[in-house]
Amino acid sequence: MAFSRGTRLVDDMSRNIIDTAKKIVDEEGAEQVNVKRILEELNITNRVFYNRFQNAEDVLQTVYENAVLDMRGFVVMAYDSTMDYYDYIVNLAVTALQKTFLLKKQFKNYMFKHDELSTGNRKWWIEQIANILDYGIQKGYLNSAVNTKEAGYAVWCFCRGFSAEGVVQNQSLEEAEHSFKLGIGYLLDGIKAKKPLQEPNQAAKEQDREAF
């Protein structure tokens, strides 16, 4: 983080610098953020900037962390028991794709690198996914044999990899979302609780006898 004489200055100017960097990221991508550009946008001196941040990477890290924390908000929303559990998971996963897809387009290589180093963020997501799967097992929606921690990691890898591939291949959000919904649906089918075979009713039994 940034420091002045060992203490970081957090004031209106530091927030202006962060907001300016975020605006550049939103409109042009993280690669366009640099100290010179920020100085020009705000009409400030080197001294003003370096009293608050070490470099452009320092500002970008703050912008990225704020975006990640903001994105987590939709995941912790309570599950409404009136909803179909499977639809809830698919909709939640698609919302995550939409948000991370845009974030990856904005940050691209910076985000990939930062995510690899951010074990805390990975751990948080896996725990959230595992909690959702645990609930599904408790309610009988998912197979009780599922290891939710391992399944949570698998879902995290699937979502993260799918989003990254879509960005690399320059897919539109609509294209990525269509394929993703199919993929997450297949993945979910693999861990659903197995329904017991139902005994055929009397009419069905009579039809079987007539068939022979």
PDB file of C-alpha atoms in Angstrom:
ATOM      1  CA  MET A   1       0.000   0.000   0.000  1.00  0.00           C
ATOM      2  CA  ALA A   2       0.997   3.633  -0.271  1.00  0.00           C
ATOM      3  CA  PHE A   3       2.713   5.592   2.493  1.00  0.00           C
ATOM      4  CA  SER A   4       3.958   9.062   3.354  1.00  0.00           C
ATOM      5  CA  ARG A   5       6.648   9.008   6.059  1.00  0.00           C
ATOM      6  CA  GLY A   6       5.510   5.531   6.991  1.00  0.00           C
ATOM      7  CA  THR A   7       1.802   6.400   7.111  1.00  0.00           C
ATOM      8  CA  ARG A   8      -0.594   6.203   4.201  1.00  0.00           C
ATOM      9  CA  LEU A   9      -2.541   9.379   3.475  1.00  0.00           C
ATOM     10  CA  VAL A  10      -6.243   8.597   3.139  1.00  0.00           C
ATOM     11  CA  ASP A  11      -8.153  11.700   2.188  1.00  0.00           C
ATOM     12  CA  ASP A  12     -10.362  13.135  -0.523  1.00  0.00           C
ATOM     13  CA  MET A  13      -7.431  13.238  -2.951  1.00  0.00           C
ATOM     14  CA  SER A  14      -6.584   9.560  -2.434  1.00  0.00           C
ATOM     15  CA  ARG A  15     -10.214   8.713  -3.116  1.00  0.00           C
ATOM     16  CA  ASN A  16     -10.152  10.925  -6.228  1.00  0.00           C
ATOM     17  CA  ILE A  17      -7.113   9.021  -7.471  1.00  0.00           C
ATOM     18  CA  ILE A  18      -8.866   5.689  -6.909  1.00  0.00           C
ATOM     19  CA  ASP A  19     -12.052   6.916  -8.613  1.00  0.00           C
ATOM     20  CA  THR A  20     -10.055   8.215 -11.577  1.00  0.00           C
ATOM     21  CA  ALA A  21      -8.242   4.899 -11.965  1.00  0.00           C
ATOM     22  CA  LYS A  22     -11.567   3.039 -11.784  1.00  0.00           C
ATOM     23  CA  LYS A  23     -13.021   5.283 -14.492  1.00  0.00           C
ATOM     24  CA  ILE A  24     -10.081   4.488 -16.770  1.00  0.00           C
ATOM     25  CA  VAL A  25     -10.449   0.758 -16.029  1.00  0.00           C
ATOM     26  CA  ASP A  26     -14.188   0.849 -16.776  1.00  0.00           C
ATOM     27  CA  GLU A  27     -13.779   2.706 -20.038  1.00  0.00           C
ATOM     28  CA  GLU A  28     -10.434   1.488 -21.394  1.00  0.00           C
ATOM     29  CA  GLY A  29      -9.123  -1.373 -19.254  1.00  0.00           C
ATOM     30  CA  ALA A  30      -6.508  -1.721 -16.525  1.00  0.00           C
ATOM     31  CA  GLU A  31      -3.629  -1.639 -19.003  1.00  0.00           C
ATOM     32  CA  GLN A  32      -4.291   2.054 -19.620  1.00  0.00           C
ATOM     33  CA  VAL A  33      -3.829   3.029 -15.976  1.00  0.00           C
ATOM     34  CA  ASN A  34      -0.461   4.641 -15.244  1.00  0.00           C
ATOM     35  CA  VAL A  35       0.823   7.441 -13.049  1.00  0.00           C
ATOM     36  CA  LYS A  36       1.239   9.925 -15.922  1.00  0.00           C
ATOM     37  CA  ARG A  37      -2.365   9.412 -17.012  1.00  0.00           C
ATOM     38  CA  ILE A  38      -3.692   9.904 -13.475  1.00  0.00           C
ATOM     39  CA  LEU A  39      -1.636  13.064 -13.009  1.00  0.00           C
ATOM     40  CA  GLU A  40      -3.014  14.472 -16.250  1.00  0.00           C
ATOM     41  CA  GLU A  41      -6.618  13.539 -15.466  1.00  0.00           C
ATOM     42  CA  LEU A  42      -6.521  15.179 -12.032  1.00  0.00           C
ATOM     43  CA  ASN A  43      -3.989  17.933 -12.828  1.00  0.00           C
ATOM     44  CA  ILE A  44      -1.868  17.012  -9.789  1.00  0.00           C
ATOM     45  CA  THR A  45       1.880  16.706  -9.176  1.00  0.00           C
ATOM     46  CA  ASN A  46       4.056  13.652  -8.638  1.00  0.00           C
ATOM     47  CA  ARG A  47       4.393  14.601  -4.997  1.00  0.00           C
ATOM     48  CA  VAL A  48       0.625  14.599  -4.453  1.00  0.00           C
ATOM     49  CA  PHE A  49       0.372  11.127  -5.986  1.00  0.00           C
ATOM     50  CA  TYR A  50       3.385   9.501  -4.304  1.00  0.00           C
ATOM     51  CA  ASN A  51       2.385  10.829  -0.888  1.00  0.00           C
ATOM     52  CA  ARG A  52      -0.583   8.493  -1.203  1.00  0.00           C
ATOM     53  CA  PHE A  53       0.415   5.587  -3.459  1.00  0.00           C
ATOM     54  CA  GLN A  54       3.649   3.842  -4.321  1.00  0.00           C
ATOM     55  CA  ASN A  55       2.825   3.378  -7.992  1.00  0.00           C
ATOM     56  CA  ALA A  56      -0.004   2.698 -10.443  1.00  0.00           C
ATOM     57  CA  GLU A  57      -0.043  -0.967  -9.409  1.00  0.00           C
ATOM     58  CA  ASP A  58      -0.853   0.144  -5.878  1.00  0.00           C
ATOM     59  CA  VAL A  59      -3.897   2.065  -7.111  1.00  0.00           C
ATOM     60  CA  LEU A  60      -4.992  -0.783  -9.373  1.00  0.00           C
ATOM     61  CA  GLN A  61      -4.834  -3.230  -6.487  1.00  0.00           C
ATOM     62  CA  THR A  62      -7.205  -1.023  -4.502  1.00  0.00           C
ATOM     63  CA  VAL A  63      -9.600  -0.671  -7.448  1.00  0.00           C
ATOM     64  CA  TYR A  64      -9.526  -4.422  -8.042  1.00  0.00           C
ATOM     65  CA  GLU A  65     -10.051  -5.345  -4.378  1.00  0.00           C
ATOM     66  CA  ASN A  66     -12.998  -2.953  -4.157  1.00  0.00           C
ATOM     67  CA  ALA A  67     -14.537  -4.546  -7.246  1.00  0.00           C
ATOM     68  CA  VAL A  68     -14.071  -8.059  -5.841  1.00  0.00           C
ATOM     69  CA  LEU A  69     -15.661  -7.141  -2.511  1.00  0.00           C
ATOM     70  CA  ASP A  70     -18.555  -5.477  -4.321  1.00  0.00           C
ATOM     71  CA  MET A  71     -19.061  -8.572  -6.465  1.00  0.00           C
ATOM     72  CA  ARG A  72     -19.240 -10.855  -3.427  1.00  0.00           C
ATOM     73  CA  GLY A  73     -22.376  -9.095  -2.252  1.00  0.00           C
ATOM     74  CA  PHE A  74     -24.765 -10.930  -4.557  1.00  0.00           C
ATOM     75  CA  VAL A  75     -23.479 -14.358  -3.466  1.00  0.00           C
ATOM     76  CA  VAL A  76     -24.333 -13.991   0.202  1.00  0.00           C
ATOM     77  CA  MET A  77     -27.992 -13.258  -0.491  1.00  0.00           C
ATOM     78  CA  ALA A  78     -30.285 -15.614   1.402  1.00  0.00           C
ATOM     79  CA  TYR A  79     -31.842 -18.533  -0.435  1.00  0.00           C
ATOM     80  CA  ASP A  80     -35.599 -18.145  -0.773  1.00  0.00           C
ATOM     81  CA  SER A  81     -37.169 -21.528  -0.024  1.00  0.00           C
ATOM     82  CA  THR A  82     -40.006 -20.748  -2.453  1.00  0.00           C
ATOM     83  CA  MET A  83     -37.496 -20.860  -5.317  1.00  0.00           C
ATOM     84  CA  ASP A  84     -36.482 -24.008  -7.144  1.00  0.00           C
ATOM     85  CA  TYR A  85     -33.105 -24.939  -5.661  1.00  0.00           C
ATOM     86  CA  TYR A  86     -31.573 -25.954  -9.003  1.00  0.00           C
ATOM     87  CA  ASP A  87     -32.782 -22.783 -10.721  1.00  0.00           C
ATOM     88  CA  TYR A  88     -31.322 -20.819  -7.815  1.00  0.00           C
ATOM     89  CA  ILE A  89     -27.872 -22.359  -8.309  1.00  0.00           C
ATOM     90  CA  VAL A  90     -27.908 -21.873 -12.087  1.00  0.00           C
ATOM     91  CA  ASN A  91     -29.063 -18.241 -11.771  1.00  0.00           C
ATOM     92  CA  LEU A  92     -26.449 -17.584  -9.106  1.00  0.00           C
ATOM     93  CA  ALA A  93     -23.712 -19.088 -11.273  1.00  0.00           C
ATOM     94  CA  VAL A  94     -24.826 -17.115 -14.338  1.00  0.00           C
ATOM     95  CA  THR A  95     -24.836 -13.872 -12.327  1.00  0.00           C
ATOM     96  CA  ALA A  96     -21.305 -14.676 -11.171  1.00  0.00           C
ATOM     97  CA  LEU A  97     -20.262 -15.260 -14.786  1.00  0.00           C
ATOM     98  CA  GLN A  98     -21.766 -11.946 -15.891  1.00  0.00           C
ATOM     99  CA  LYS A  99     -19.948  -9.994 -13.207  1.00  0.00           C
ATOM    100  CA  THR A 100     -16.594 -11.783 -13.494  1.00  0.00           C
ATOM    101  CA  PHE A 101     -16.740 -11.682 -17.302  1.00  0.00           C
ATOM    102  CA  LEU A 102     -16.884  -7.896 -17.262  1.00  0.00           C
ATOM    103  CA  LEU A 103     -14.246  -7.703 -14.536  1.00  0.00           C
ATOM    104  CA  LYS A 104     -11.874  -9.949 -16.490  1.00  0.00           C
ATOM    105  CA  LYS A 105     -12.345  -7.907 -19.641  1.00  0.00           C
ATOM    106  CA  GLN A 106     -11.425  -4.781 -17.708  1.00  0.00           C
ATOM    107  CA  PHE A 107      -8.441  -6.225 -15.852  1.00  0.00           C
ATOM    108  CA  LYS A 108      -7.378  -9.058 -18.191  1.00  0.00           C
ATOM    109  CA  ASN A 109      -3.821 -10.221 -17.403  1.00  0.00           C
ATOM    110  CA  TYR A 110      -3.650  -8.181 -14.216  1.00  0.00           C
ATOM    111  CA  MET A 111      -6.626 -10.019 -12.749  1.00  0.00           C
ATOM    112  CA  PHE A 112      -5.362 -13.462 -13.741  1.00  0.00           C
ATOM    113  CA  LYS A 113      -2.063 -12.773 -12.027  1.00  0.00           C
ATOM    114  CA  HIS A 114      -3.674 -11.240  -8.955  1.00  0.00           C
ATOM    115  CA  ASP A 115      -6.156 -14.092  -8.561  1.00  0.00           C
ATOM    116  CA  GLU A 116      -3.350 -16.642  -8.500  1.00  0.00           C
ATOM    117  CA  LEU A 117      -1.744 -14.777  -5.595  1.00  0.00           C
ATOM    118  CA  SER A 118      -5.009 -14.100  -3.772  1.00  0.00           C
ATOM    119  CA  THR A 119      -5.551 -17.326  -1.857  1.00  0.00           C
ATOM    120  CA  GLY A 120      -7.971 -15.546   0.446  1.00  0.00           C
ATOM    121  CA  ASN A 121     -10.326 -14.736  -2.429  1.00  0.00           C
ATOM    122  CA  ARG A 122     -10.195 -18.306  -3.764  1.00  0.00           C
ATOM    123  CA  LYS A 123     -10.829 -19.733  -0.296  1.00  0.00           C
ATOM    124  CA  TRP A 124     -13.793 -17.394   0.238  1.00  0.00           C
ATOM    125  CA  TRP A 125     -15.483 -18.438  -3.001  1.00  0.00           C
ATOM    126  CA  ILE A 126     -14.953 -22.149  -2.417  1.00  0.00           C
ATOM    127  CA  GLU A 127     -16.425 -21.878   1.080  1.00  0.00           C
ATOM    128  CA  GLN A 128     -19.498 -20.031  -0.232  1.00  0.00           C
ATOM    129  CA  ILE A 129     -20.069 -22.647  -2.928  1.00  0.00           C
ATOM    130  CA  ALA A 130     -19.591 -25.484  -0.426  1.00  0.00           C
ATOM    131  CA  ASN A 131     -22.154 -23.891   1.919  1.00  0.00           C
ATOM    132  CA  ILE A 132     -24.713 -23.761  -0.884  1.00  0.00           C
ATOM    133  CA  LEU A 133     -24.030 -27.406  -1.722  1.00  0.00           C
ATOM    134  CA  ASP A 134     -24.251 -28.406   1.957  1.00  0.00           C
ATOM    135  CA  TYR A 135     -27.698 -26.861   2.096  1.00  0.00           C
ATOM    136  CA  GLY A 136     -28.717 -28.841  -0.982  1.00  0.00           C
ATOM    137  CA  ILE A 137     -27.598 -32.091   0.649  1.00  0.00           C
ATOM    138  CA  GLN A 138     -29.421 -31.300   3.898  1.00  0.00           C
ATOM    139  CA  LYS A 139     -32.647 -30.704   1.964  1.00  0.00           C
ATOM    140  CA  GLY A 140     -32.219 -33.830  -0.142  1.00  0.00           C
ATOM    141  CA  TYR A 141     -31.669 -31.977  -3.412  1.00  0.00           C
ATOM    142  CA  LEU A 142     -28.108 -33.257  -3.896  1.00  0.00           C
ATOM    143  CA  ASN A 143     -26.445 -36.621  -3.549  1.00  0.00           C
ATOM    144  CA  SER A 144     -25.365 -37.110   0.075  1.00  0.00           C
ATOM    145  CA  ALA A 145     -22.142 -38.766  -1.104  1.00  0.00           C
ATOM    146  CA  VAL A 146     -20.890 -35.476  -2.585  1.00  0.00           C
ATOM    147  CA  ASN A 147     -17.786 -34.038  -0.902  1.00  0.00           C
ATOM    148  CA  THR A 148     -18.883 -30.404  -0.870  1.00  0.00           C
ATOM    149  CA  LYS A 149     -15.389 -29.023  -0.298  1.00  0.00           C
ATOM    150  CA  GLU A 150     -13.991 -30.822  -3.337  1.00  0.00           C
ATOM    151  CA  ALA A 151     -17.132 -30.095  -5.363  1.00  0.00           C
ATOM    152  CA  GLY A 152     -16.875 -26.429  -4.358  1.00  0.00           C
ATOM    153  CA  TYR A 153     -13.309 -26.323  -5.646  1.00  0.00           C
ATOM    154  CA  ALA A 154     -14.382 -28.027  -8.892  1.00  0.00           C
ATOM    155  CA  VAL A 155     -17.202 -25.525  -9.425  1.00  0.00           C
ATOM    156  CA  TRP A 156     -14.818 -22.637  -8.676  1.00  0.00           C
ATOM    157  CA  CYS A 157     -12.340 -23.924 -11.263  1.00  0.00           C
ATOM    158  CA  PHE A 158     -15.103 -24.467 -13.821  1.00  0.00           C
ATOM    159  CA  CYS A 159     -16.546 -20.968 -13.404  1.00  0.00           C
ATOM    160  CA  ARG A 160     -13.161 -19.253 -13.311  1.00  0.00           C
ATOM    161  CA  GLY A 161     -11.815 -21.162 -16.281  1.00  0.00           C
ATOM    162  CA  PHE A 162     -14.965 -20.691 -18.323  1.00  0.00           C
ATOM    163  CA  SER A 163     -14.955 -16.943 -17.771  1.00  0.00           C
ATOM    164  CA  ALA A 164     -11.246 -16.673 -18.603  1.00  0.00           C
ATOM    165  CA  GLU A 165     -11.661 -18.695 -21.805  1.00  0.00           C
ATOM    166  CA  GLY A 166     -14.541 -16.497 -22.928  1.00  0.00           C
ATOM    167  CA  VAL A 167     -12.405 -13.378 -22.503  1.00  0.00           C
ATOM    168  CA  VAL A 168      -9.395 -14.907 -24.276  1.00  0.00           C
ATOM    169  CA  GLN A 169     -11.595 -16.000 -27.208  1.00  0.00           C
ATOM    170  CA  ASN A 170     -13.232 -12.554 -27.354  1.00  0.00           C
ATOM    171  CA  GLN A 171     -16.696 -14.022 -26.936  1.00  0.00           C
ATOM    172  CA  SER A 172     -19.633 -11.741 -26.325  1.00  0.00           C
ATOM    173  CA  LEU A 173     -21.280 -12.019 -22.925  1.00  0.00           C
ATOM    174  CA  GLU A 174     -24.355 -13.528 -24.590  1.00  0.00           C
ATOM    175  CA  GLU A 175     -22.285 -16.279 -26.246  1.00  0.00           C
ATOM    176  CA  ALA A 176     -20.426 -17.078 -23.041  1.00  0.00           C
ATOM    177  CA  GLU A 177     -23.624 -17.082 -20.980  1.00  0.00           C
ATOM    178  CA  HIS A 178     -25.409 -19.487 -23.346  1.00  0.00           C
ATOM    179  CA  SER A 179     -22.627 -22.077 -23.241  1.00  0.00           C
ATOM    180  CA  PHE A 180     -22.081 -21.581 -19.526  1.00  0.00           C
ATOM    181  CA  LYS A 181     -25.718 -22.296 -18.635  1.00  0.00           C
ATOM    182  CA  LEU A 182     -25.520 -25.573 -20.504  1.00  0.00           C
ATOM    183  CA  GLY A 183     -22.234 -26.504 -18.821  1.00  0.00           C
ATOM    184  CA  ILE A 184     -23.290 -25.646 -15.270  1.00  0.00           C
ATOM    185  CA  GLY A 185     -26.525 -27.532 -15.861  1.00  0.00           C
ATOM    186  CA  TYR A 186     -24.619 -30.694 -16.847  1.00  0.00           C
ATOM    187  CA  LEU A 187     -22.343 -30.311 -13.842  1.00  0.00           C
ATOM    188  CA  LEU A 188     -25.339 -29.925 -11.533  1.00  0.00           C
ATOM    189  CA  ASP A 189     -27.033 -32.979 -13.017  1.00  0.00           C
ATOM    190  CA  GLY A 190     -24.034 -35.054 -11.944  1.00  0.00           C
ATOM    191  CA  ILE A 191     -24.501 -34.293  -8.243  1.00  0.00           C
ATOM    192  CA  LYS A 192     -28.279 -34.291  -7.988  1.00  0.00           C
ATOM    193  CA  ALA A 193     -29.875 -36.694  -5.541  1.00  0.00           C
ATOM    194  CA  LYS A 194     -30.864 -39.916  -7.238  1.00  0.00           C
ATOM    195  CA  LYS A 195     -34.608 -40.391  -7.295  1.00  0.00           C
ATOM    196  CA  PRO A 196     -35.729 -43.888  -6.302  1.00  0.00           C
ATOM    197  CA  LEU A 197     -37.422 -45.920  -8.987  1.00  0.00           C
ATOM    198  CA  GLN A 198     -41.163 -45.702  -8.524  1.00  0.00           C
ATOM    199  CA  GLU A 199     -43.364 -48.752  -8.461  1.00  0.00           C
ATOM    200  CA  PRO A 200     -45.551 -48.805 -11.560  1.00  0.00           C
ATOM    201  CA  ASN A 201     -49.215 -48.163 -10.818  1.00  0.00           C
ATOM    202  CA  GLN A 202     -51.846 -50.881 -11.321  1.00  0.00           C
ATOM    203  CA  ALA A 203     -52.943 -49.576 -14.725  1.00  0.00           C
ATOM    204  CA  ALA A 204     -49.349 -49.698 -15.998  1.00  0.00           C
ATOM    205  CA  LYS A 205     -48.989 -53.273 -14.713  1.00  0.00           C
ATOM    206  CA  GLU A 206     -52.175 -54.327 -16.548  1.00  0.00           C
ATOM    207  CA  GLN A 207     -50.881 -52.771 -19.768  1.00  0.00           C
ATOM    208  CA  ASP A 208     -47.626 -54.700 -19.387  1.00  0.00           C
ATOM    209  CA  ARG A 209     -49.542 -57.964 -19.005  1.00  0.00           C
ATOM    210  CA  GLU A 210     -51.636 -57.233 -22.113  1.00  0.00           C
ATOM    211  CA  ALA A 211     -48.490 -56.468 -24.077  1.00  0.00           C
ATOM    212  CA  PHE A 212     -47.307 -60.004 -23.465  1.00  0.00           C
TER     213      PHE A 212
END
